[in-house]
Coordinates of C-alpha atoms in Angstrom, one line a residue:
M1 CA 182.0 157.0 280.3
L2 CA 178.3 156.4 281.2
L3 CA 175.8 159.2 281.1
C4 CA 172.1 159.5 281.9
V5 CA 169.8 162.4 280.9
T6 CA 166.6 162.0 282.8
A7 CA 163.2 163.9 282.8
S8 CA 160.7 162.5 285.3
H9 CA 157.7 163.5 287.3
K10 CA 160.1 165.1 289.7
T11 CA 161.5 167.5 287.2
A12 CA 159.1 167.8 284.2
S13 CA 155.4 168.6 283.7
F14 CA 153.0 165.8 282.9
E15 CA 152.3 167.5 279.5
L16 CA 156.0 167.5 278.6
L17 CA 156.5 163.9 279.6
E18 CA 153.5 163.0 277.5
R19 CA 155.0 164.7 274.4
L20 CA 158.4 163.0 275.0
S21 CA 156.7 159.6 275.1
R22 CA 155.1 159.8 271.7
T23 CA 158.1 158.7 269.6
P24 CA 160.7 157.1 272.0
D25 CA 161.8 154.5 269.6
D26 CA 163.4 157.0 267.3
V27 CA 165.6 158.7 270.0
A28 CA 168.3 156.0 270.6
P29 CA 169.2 155.5 267.0
T30 CA 169.3 159.3 266.5
I31 CA 171.6 159.7 269.5
V32 CA 174.1 157.1 268.2
G33 CA 174.0 158.7 264.8
M34 CA 174.8 162.2 266.2
T35 CA 178.5 161.7 266.8
P36 CA 181.1 158.9 266.6
C37 CA 181.9 159.7 270.2
V38 CA 178.7 157.9 271.3
Q39 CA 179.3 154.2 271.6
G40 CA 175.8 153.2 272.6
A41 CA 172.4 154.5 273.8
V42 CA 169.3 153.0 275.5
V43 CA 166.1 155.0 276.0
L44 CA 163.7 154.2 278.9
A45 CA 160.3 155.8 278.4
T46 CA 157.5 155.2 280.9
C47 CA 154.4 157.0 282.0
N48 CA 156.3 159.2 284.4
R49 CA 159.9 159.4 283.0
F50 CA 161.9 159.7 279.9
E51 CA 165.6 158.8 280.2
A52 CA 168.5 158.3 277.8
Y53 CA 171.5 156.2 278.9
V54 CA 174.6 156.8 276.8
E55 CA 178.1 155.4 276.7
M56 CA 180.6 158.0 275.5
D57 CA 184.2 157.5 274.4
E58 CA 186.1 157.8 277.7
P59 CA 189.3 159.6 276.7
L60 CA 187.3 162.3 275.0
T61 CA 187.6 165.8 276.4
A62 CA 184.2 167.2 277.6
A63 CA 182.6 163.8 276.9
G64 CA 179.7 164.6 279.3
A65 CA 178.8 167.9 277.6
I66 CA 179.0 166.4 274.2
G67 CA 176.8 163.5 275.3
V68 CA 174.1 165.7 276.8
E69 CA 174.1 167.8 273.6
A70 CA 173.7 164.7 271.5
V71 CA 170.7 163.6 273.6
I72 CA 169.0 167.0 273.5
E73 CA 169.5 167.3 269.7
A74 CA 168.2 163.7 269.2
V75 CA 165.1 164.4 271.3
E76 CA 164.4 167.6 269.4
S77 CA 164.9 165.7 266.1
A78 CA 162.7 162.8 267.1
T79 CA 159.9 164.6 269.0
G80 CA 159.9 168.1 267.6
I81 CA 160.3 169.6 271.1
P82 CA 162.7 172.6 271.0
A83 CA 165.8 172.3 273.1
A84 CA 164.9 175.5 274.9
E85 CA 161.7 173.9 276.1
L86 CA 163.6 171.2 277.8
D87 CA 165.7 173.6 279.9
G88 CA 165.2 172.9 283.6
A89 CA 163.1 169.8 282.9
Y90 CA 165.9 167.3 283.1
T91 CA 168.8 166.3 285.2
V92 CA 172.1 164.6 284.3
H93 CA 174.0 161.8 286.0
S94 CA 177.4 160.7 285.0
G95 CA 180.1 158.2 286.0
R96 CA 179.3 156.1 289.0
R97 CA 176.1 157.9 289.7
V98 CA 174.5 156.4 286.6
A99 CA 174.4 152.9 288.0
E100 CA 172.9 154.0 291.3
H101 CA 170.2 156.0 289.5
L102 CA 169.2 153.2 287.2
F103 CA 169.2 150.6 289.9
S104 CA 166.9 152.9 292.0
V105 CA 164.6 153.4 289.0
A106 CA 164.4 149.6 288.2
S107 CA 163.6 148.9 291.9
G108 CA 160.7 151.4 291.9
L109 CA 162.4 153.8 294.3
E110 CA 162.0 156.7 291.9
S111 CA 158.4 155.9 290.8
V112 CA 155.3 157.9 291.7
V113 CA 154.3 155.0 293.9
S114 CA 157.4 153.8 295.7
G115 CA 158.0 150.1 295.0
E116 CA 155.6 149.8 292.0
G117 CA 156.4 146.7 290.0
E118 CA 155.8 147.6 286.4
I119 CA 159.0 149.6 286.0
A120 CA 161.2 146.4 286.2
G121 CA 159.6 145.1 283.0
Q122 CA 159.9 148.4 281.3
V123 CA 163.7 148.5 282.1
R124 CA 164.1 145.1 280.5
R125 CA 162.1 146.1 277.5
A126 CA 164.2 149.2 277.0
L127 CA 167.4 147.1 276.7
K128 CA 165.6 144.6 274.4
S129 CA 164.6 147.5 272.2
A130 CA 168.1 148.8 272.1
R131 CA 169.4 145.4 271.1
K132 CA 166.8 145.2 268.3
D133 CA 167.9 148.7 267.0
G134 CA 171.6 147.9 267.4
T135 CA 172.2 150.8 269.7
T136 CA 173.4 149.1 272.9
S137 CA 177.0 148.6 273.9
P138 CA 178.9 146.1 276.2
E139 CA 178.9 148.5 279.1
L140 CA 175.2 149.5 278.7
E141 CA 174.4 145.8 278.5
R142 CA 176.2 145.2 281.7
L143 CA 174.5 148.2 283.3
F144 CA 171.0 147.1 282.5
Q145 CA 171.5 143.5 283.3
R146 CA 172.9 144.5 286.7
A147 CA 169.9 146.8 287.2
S148 CA 167.5 143.8 286.8
Q149 CA 169.6 141.8 289.3
A150 CA 169.5 144.7 291.8
Q151 CA 165.7 145.0 291.4
R152 CA 165.3 141.3 292.1
K153 CA 167.5 141.6 295.2
V154 CA 165.5 144.6 296.5
K155 CA 162.3 142.6 296.0
N156 CA 163.7 139.5 297.7
V157 CA 165.4 141.1 300.8
T158 CA 163.3 144.1 301.6
A159 CA 159.6 144.8 302.3
L160 CA 159.4 147.4 299.5
G161 CA 157.7 145.1 297.0
R162 CA 155.1 144.3 299.6
A163 CA 154.6 147.9 300.7
G164 CA 154.7 149.4 297.2
R165 CA 151.6 149.6 295.1
S166 CA 151.4 149.9 291.4
L167 CA 149.6 152.8 289.6
V168 CA 146.8 150.4 288.7
R169 CA 146.3 149.5 292.4
L170 CA 146.4 153.1 293.5
A171 CA 143.9 154.1 290.8
L172 CA 141.5 151.4 291.9
E173 CA 142.0 152.3 295.5
L174 CA 140.9 155.9 294.7
A175 CA 137.8 154.4 293.0
D176 CA 137.0 152.2 296.0
S177 CA 135.0 154.7 298.0
R178 CA 132.5 155.3 295.2
I179 CA 132.0 151.6 294.4
A180 CA 129.9 149.7 296.9
D181 CA 130.0 146.4 295.0
W182 CA 132.7 145.7 292.5
S183 CA 130.8 142.7 291.2
A184 CA 128.0 145.0 290.1
E185 CA 130.3 147.3 288.0
R186 CA 130.1 147.2 284.2
V187 CA 133.8 147.4 283.4
L188 CA 135.3 148.2 280.0
L189 CA 139.1 147.7 279.6
V190 CA 140.6 149.5 276.6
G191 CA 144.0 148.0 275.8
T192 CA 145.5 144.5 275.6
G193 CA 149.2 145.0 276.6
A194 CA 151.1 144.2 279.8
Y195 CA 149.3 147.0 281.7
A196 CA 146.0 145.6 280.7
A197 CA 146.8 142.2 282.1
V198 CA 147.9 143.8 285.4
T199 CA 144.7 145.9 285.5
L200 CA 142.5 142.8 284.8
A201 CA 144.2 140.8 287.6
T202 CA 143.7 143.8 290.0
L203 CA 140.1 144.2 289.0
R204 CA 139.4 140.5 289.7
E205 CA 141.1 140.8 293.1
R206 CA 138.6 143.4 294.0
G207 CA 135.7 141.2 292.9
A208 CA 134.9 142.6 289.4
V209 CA 133.2 140.0 287.2
D210 CA 131.4 142.0 284.4
I211 CA 134.5 142.9 282.3
S212 CA 134.8 143.6 278.6
V213 CA 137.9 144.5 276.5
Y214 CA 138.3 146.6 273.5
S215 CA 141.6 146.9 271.5
P216 CA 142.2 149.8 269.1
S217 CA 144.7 147.5 267.3
G218 CA 142.3 144.7 266.9
R219 CA 143.7 142.2 269.5
A220 CA 140.6 142.1 271.8
A221 CA 139.4 138.6 270.7
V222 CA 142.8 137.0 271.5
F223 CA 143.2 138.8 274.8
A224 CA 139.6 138.0 275.8
A225 CA 139.9 134.3 275.0
K226 CA 143.1 134.1 277.0
H227 CA 141.7 135.8 280.1
G228 CA 138.0 134.6 279.9
I229 CA 136.3 138.0 279.3
R230 CA 134.2 139.5 276.6
P231 CA 135.7 141.1 273.5
V232 CA 134.2 144.2 272.1
A233 CA 134.2 144.8 268.3
A234 CA 134.9 148.2 266.8
D235 CA 131.3 148.8 265.8
E236 CA 130.2 148.0 269.4
Y237 CA 132.8 150.1 271.1
A238 CA 130.8 153.4 271.5
R239 CA 127.7 151.6 272.7
T240 CA 129.6 149.4 275.2
A241 CA 131.5 152.5 276.5
A242 CA 128.3 154.4 277.0
H243 CA 126.8 151.6 279.0
S244 CA 129.9 151.0 281.2
S245 CA 130.2 152.4 284.7
L246 CA 134.0 152.0 285.0
L247 CA 136.3 152.5 282.0
I248 CA 140.0 151.9 282.2
T249 CA 142.3 152.8 279.3
C250 CA 145.9 151.6 279.0
T251 CA 147.0 151.5 275.4
T252 CA 150.1 152.6 273.6
A253 CA 148.1 154.7 271.1
T254 CA 149.6 158.1 270.5
E255 CA 146.2 159.7 270.1
P256 CA 143.1 159.6 272.4
V257 CA 141.0 156.5 271.9
L258 CA 138.1 157.6 274.2
G259 CA 136.3 160.9 273.8
P260 CA 132.9 162.5 274.6
E261 CA 131.4 160.9 271.5
H262 CA 131.8 157.5 273.1
L263 CA 130.0 158.4 276.3
Q264 CA 126.8 160.1 275.3
L265 CA 124.2 157.8 276.8
P266 CA 123.2 158.9 280.4
V267 CA 123.7 156.4 283.2
A268 CA 122.1 156.7 286.7
A269 CA 124.3 157.9 289.5
V270 CA 125.8 155.1 291.6
A271 CA 127.4 156.4 294.7
A272 CA 129.2 159.3 296.3
G273 CA 132.4 159.8 298.2
C274 CA 135.1 159.2 295.5
P275 CA 138.2 161.3 295.9
V276 CA 137.3 163.0 292.7
G277 CA 133.7 163.6 293.6
A278 CA 130.3 161.9 293.2
H279 CA 129.8 160.6 289.6
S280 CA 127.9 157.9 287.8
R281 CA 130.8 156.9 285.7
L282 CA 134.5 156.8 286.4
V283 CA 137.1 156.9 283.6
V284 CA 140.6 155.9 284.5
D285 CA 143.3 156.9 282.0
L286 CA 146.6 155.0 282.5
G287 CA 147.9 155.8 279.0
M288 CA 151.0 157.7 278.2
P289 CA 150.5 159.6 276.0
R290 CA 147.0 160.1 277.4
N291 CA 144.3 157.7 276.0
V292 CA 141.3 159.9 277.0
D293 CA 140.3 163.2 275.5
P294 CA 140.3 165.7 278.5
A295 CA 136.9 167.0 277.3
V296 CA 135.5 163.8 278.8
A297 CA 135.8 165.4 282.3
A298 CA 133.3 168.1 281.3
L299 CA 130.5 165.6 280.6
E300 CA 127.8 165.4 283.2
G301 CA 128.1 162.4 285.5
V302 CA 131.6 161.5 284.3
A303 CA 134.8 161.7 286.4
L304 CA 138.2 161.4 284.8
L305 CA 141.1 160.0 286.8
D306 CA 144.3 160.4 284.9
L307 CA 148.0 159.9 285.7
E308 CA 148.5 163.4 286.8
T309 CA 145.6 163.2 289.3
I310 CA 146.8 159.7 290.5
R311 CA 150.2 161.2 291.1
L312 CA 148.7 163.8 293.5
H313 CA 147.2 161.0 295.5
A314 CA 150.4 158.9 295.7
P315 CA 151.0 157.8 299.3
L316 CA 154.1 158.7 301.3
E317 CA 157.0 156.3 300.9
E318 CA 157.3 153.4 303.3
L319 CA 160.3 154.9 305.0
Q320 CA 161.8 151.8 306.6
A321 CA 161.3 149.6 303.5
T322 CA 162.7 152.4 301.3
D323 CA 165.8 152.9 303.4
A324 CA 166.6 149.2 303.3
A325 CA 166.0 149.1 299.5
R326 CA 168.3 152.1 299.0
S327 CA 171.1 150.4 300.9
V328 CA 170.8 147.4 298.6
V329 CA 170.9 149.7 295.6
R330 CA 174.0 151.5 296.8
E331 CA 175.8 148.3 297.5
A332 CA 174.9 146.9 294.0
A333 CA 176.0 150.2 292.4
E334 CA 179.3 150.1 294.2
T335 CA 179.9 146.5 293.1
F336 CA 179.1 147.5 289.6
H337 CA 181.6 150.3 289.7
V338 CA 184.4 148.2 291.3
V339 CA 183.9 145.4 288.7
G340 CA 183.9 147.9 285.9
S341 CA 187.0 149.6 287.3
R342 CA 188.9 146.3 287.5
Q343 CA 187.9 145.6 283.9
S344 CA 189.2 149.0 282.9
V345 CA 192.6 148.3 284.3
T346 CA 192.8 144.7 283.1
P347 CA 194.6 145.5 279.8
S348 CA 197.3 147.3 281.7
V349 CA 197.7 144.4 284.1
V350 CA 197.9 142.0 281.2
A351 CA 200.5 144.2 279.5
L352 CA 202.7 144.1 282.6
R353 CA 202.3 140.3 283.0
S354 CA 203.0 139.8 279.3
H355 CA 206.2 141.9 279.7
I356 CA 207.4 139.9 282.8
F357 CA 206.5 136.6 281.2
E358 CA 208.5 137.4 278.1
L359 CA 211.5 138.3 280.2
L360 CA 211.0 135.1 282.2
E361 CA 210.9 132.8 279.2
R362 CA 214.2 134.3 277.9
E363 CA 215.9 133.7 281.3
I364 CA 214.6 130.2 281.4
D365 CA 215.9 129.5 277.9
R366 CA 219.3 130.8 279.1
A367 CA 219.2 128.6 282.2
R368 CA 218.4 125.5 280.1
A369 CA 221.3 126.3 277.8
R370 CA 223.6 126.5 280.8
G371 CA 222.6 123.0 282.0
D372 CA 219.5 123.5 284.3
E373 CA 218.7 119.8 283.8
D374 CA 216.7 119.4 287.0
G375 CA 214.6 122.6 286.4
K376 CA 215.3 124.1 289.8
V377 CA 216.4 127.4 288.3
E378 CA 213.3 127.5 286.1
Q379 CA 211.1 126.8 289.2
A380 CA 212.8 129.5 291.2
L381 CA 212.4 132.0 288.3
R382 CA 208.7 131.3 287.9
H383 CA 208.2 131.7 291.7
L384 CA 210.1 135.0 291.7
S385 CA 208.0 136.3 288.8
G386 CA 204.8 135.5 290.6
V387 CA 206.0 137.2 293.8
L388 CA 207.0 140.3 291.8
L389 CA 203.7 140.5 290.0
H390 CA 201.5 140.1 293.0
T391 CA 201.8 143.5 294.6
P392 CA 201.5 145.5 291.3
T393 CA 198.4 143.6 290.4
V394 CA 196.7 144.2 293.7
R395 CA 197.7 147.8 293.6
A396 CA 196.3 148.2 290.1
H397 CA 192.9 146.9 291.3
E398 CA 193.0 149.3 294.3
L399 CA 193.8 152.3 292.0
A400 CA 191.1 151.2 289.6
A401 CA 188.5 151.0 292.4
A402 CA 189.5 154.6 293.4
G403 CA 189.1 155.8 289.8
R404 CA 192.8 156.1 289.3
A405 CA 193.4 153.3 286.7
D406 CA 195.1 155.8 284.4
E407 CA 197.9 156.3 287.0
F408 CA 198.8 152.6 286.8
T409 CA 198.9 152.8 283.0
A410 CA 201.0 155.9 283.1
A411 CA 203.4 154.2 285.6
L412 CA 203.9 151.3 283.2
A413 CA 204.7 153.6 280.4
A414 CA 207.2 155.6 282.5
L415 CA 208.9 152.6 284.1
Y416 CA 208.8 149.9 281.4
G417 CA 207.8 151.7 278.2
I418 CA 204.9 149.4 277.6
A419 CA 201.2 150.1 276.8
P420 CA 198.1 147.9 277.2
E421 CA 196.7 145.9 274.3
A422 CA 194.0 147.7 272.4
D423 CA 192.2 144.4 271.7
A424 CA 190.2 143.4 274.9
S425 CA 189.8 139.8 273.8
A426 CA 193.6 139.4 273.4
A427 CA 194.0 140.9 276.8
D428 CA 191.6 138.5 278.3
D429 CA 193.4 135.6 276.7
A430 CA 196.7 136.8 278.0
A431 CA 195.3 137.3 281.5
T432 CA 194.5 133.7 281.8
A433 CA 197.8 132.5 280.5

């Protein structure tokens, strides 16, 4: 049984999401260690959501409730956030709803900016992290791999990718009205990860040329050499920050890396008309947890644009593109469910086929002993067994697609006294016999 516990910008405060994102790497291993009923866990933590995908032992009574409890306890253990504080801040998806939700998330349909592209990479990295920690499972692997496929199909067959804008683009669009000439801006980029690369590309699209980069983790020189910009050493950071007119932070640091102490030198006012007011310097904080000390906003001549503010300015969804994308997602989720259902009934189908083939071989041996030299009896028996197996096999898949695979298994036990093989690999081998 698949389960998803999700807290996002739709259900939780920005402050709570920020706290949840501080130690996401510890949550999945903690969930798996909570109870043997949990077969796997993958945690997806982004700037606007925190989600735990869990596979539970299907036959378990109240598996859903046990899974949610394990997630909440693991979050409390890893982040220190009391379970009571999470009440009302998350929603739960189970069964076939899980695939549709993740496929929507991976396609950018649940993002602050509908269609934003960064989330697809974050979904892939969540699975990679689970593999590294040994917390994934075969069904979670299948779920996340199909999510990436669904995202690519949405991108290829709908206009959502073209209509959607990333948080980086939206932030710079909000800065557009205060910047008369991007080429004249003194830009300081703080961070060297994937978001930093996207930010740099977007800045250059707008015409920015005077760009420096600082890395709290010491990777500025490598990043700068790769992208053809200036690196900033640690001892130059404060001076460069104070002389920059546009500062964009996007690091994975868990504590603020930019504060009032870095912005003490006054800079002449540049322009007016920004959505956040007329200021001489604009600080854009794309970090989660936040990279910038909120006290920066109180400095004279400094405007702070953080994720919470960006979210308030997010545009309305492109309805036509979004509707088409959701149709693709629903179709992909249904296919995922049908394939999974067929896999769930496969051991029972294999058990029936094995039973029939065993009886068949006995009758063929008897026919040969009685003189079936030309093999006509054997041929007739093999044809008959194929005919007899066809309808039950088709019916098994139909029942599985309707979520009633257990009825087929129960019928086998009642009619033939047989049960499916516990070993899936053995079942697969028998199915191809």
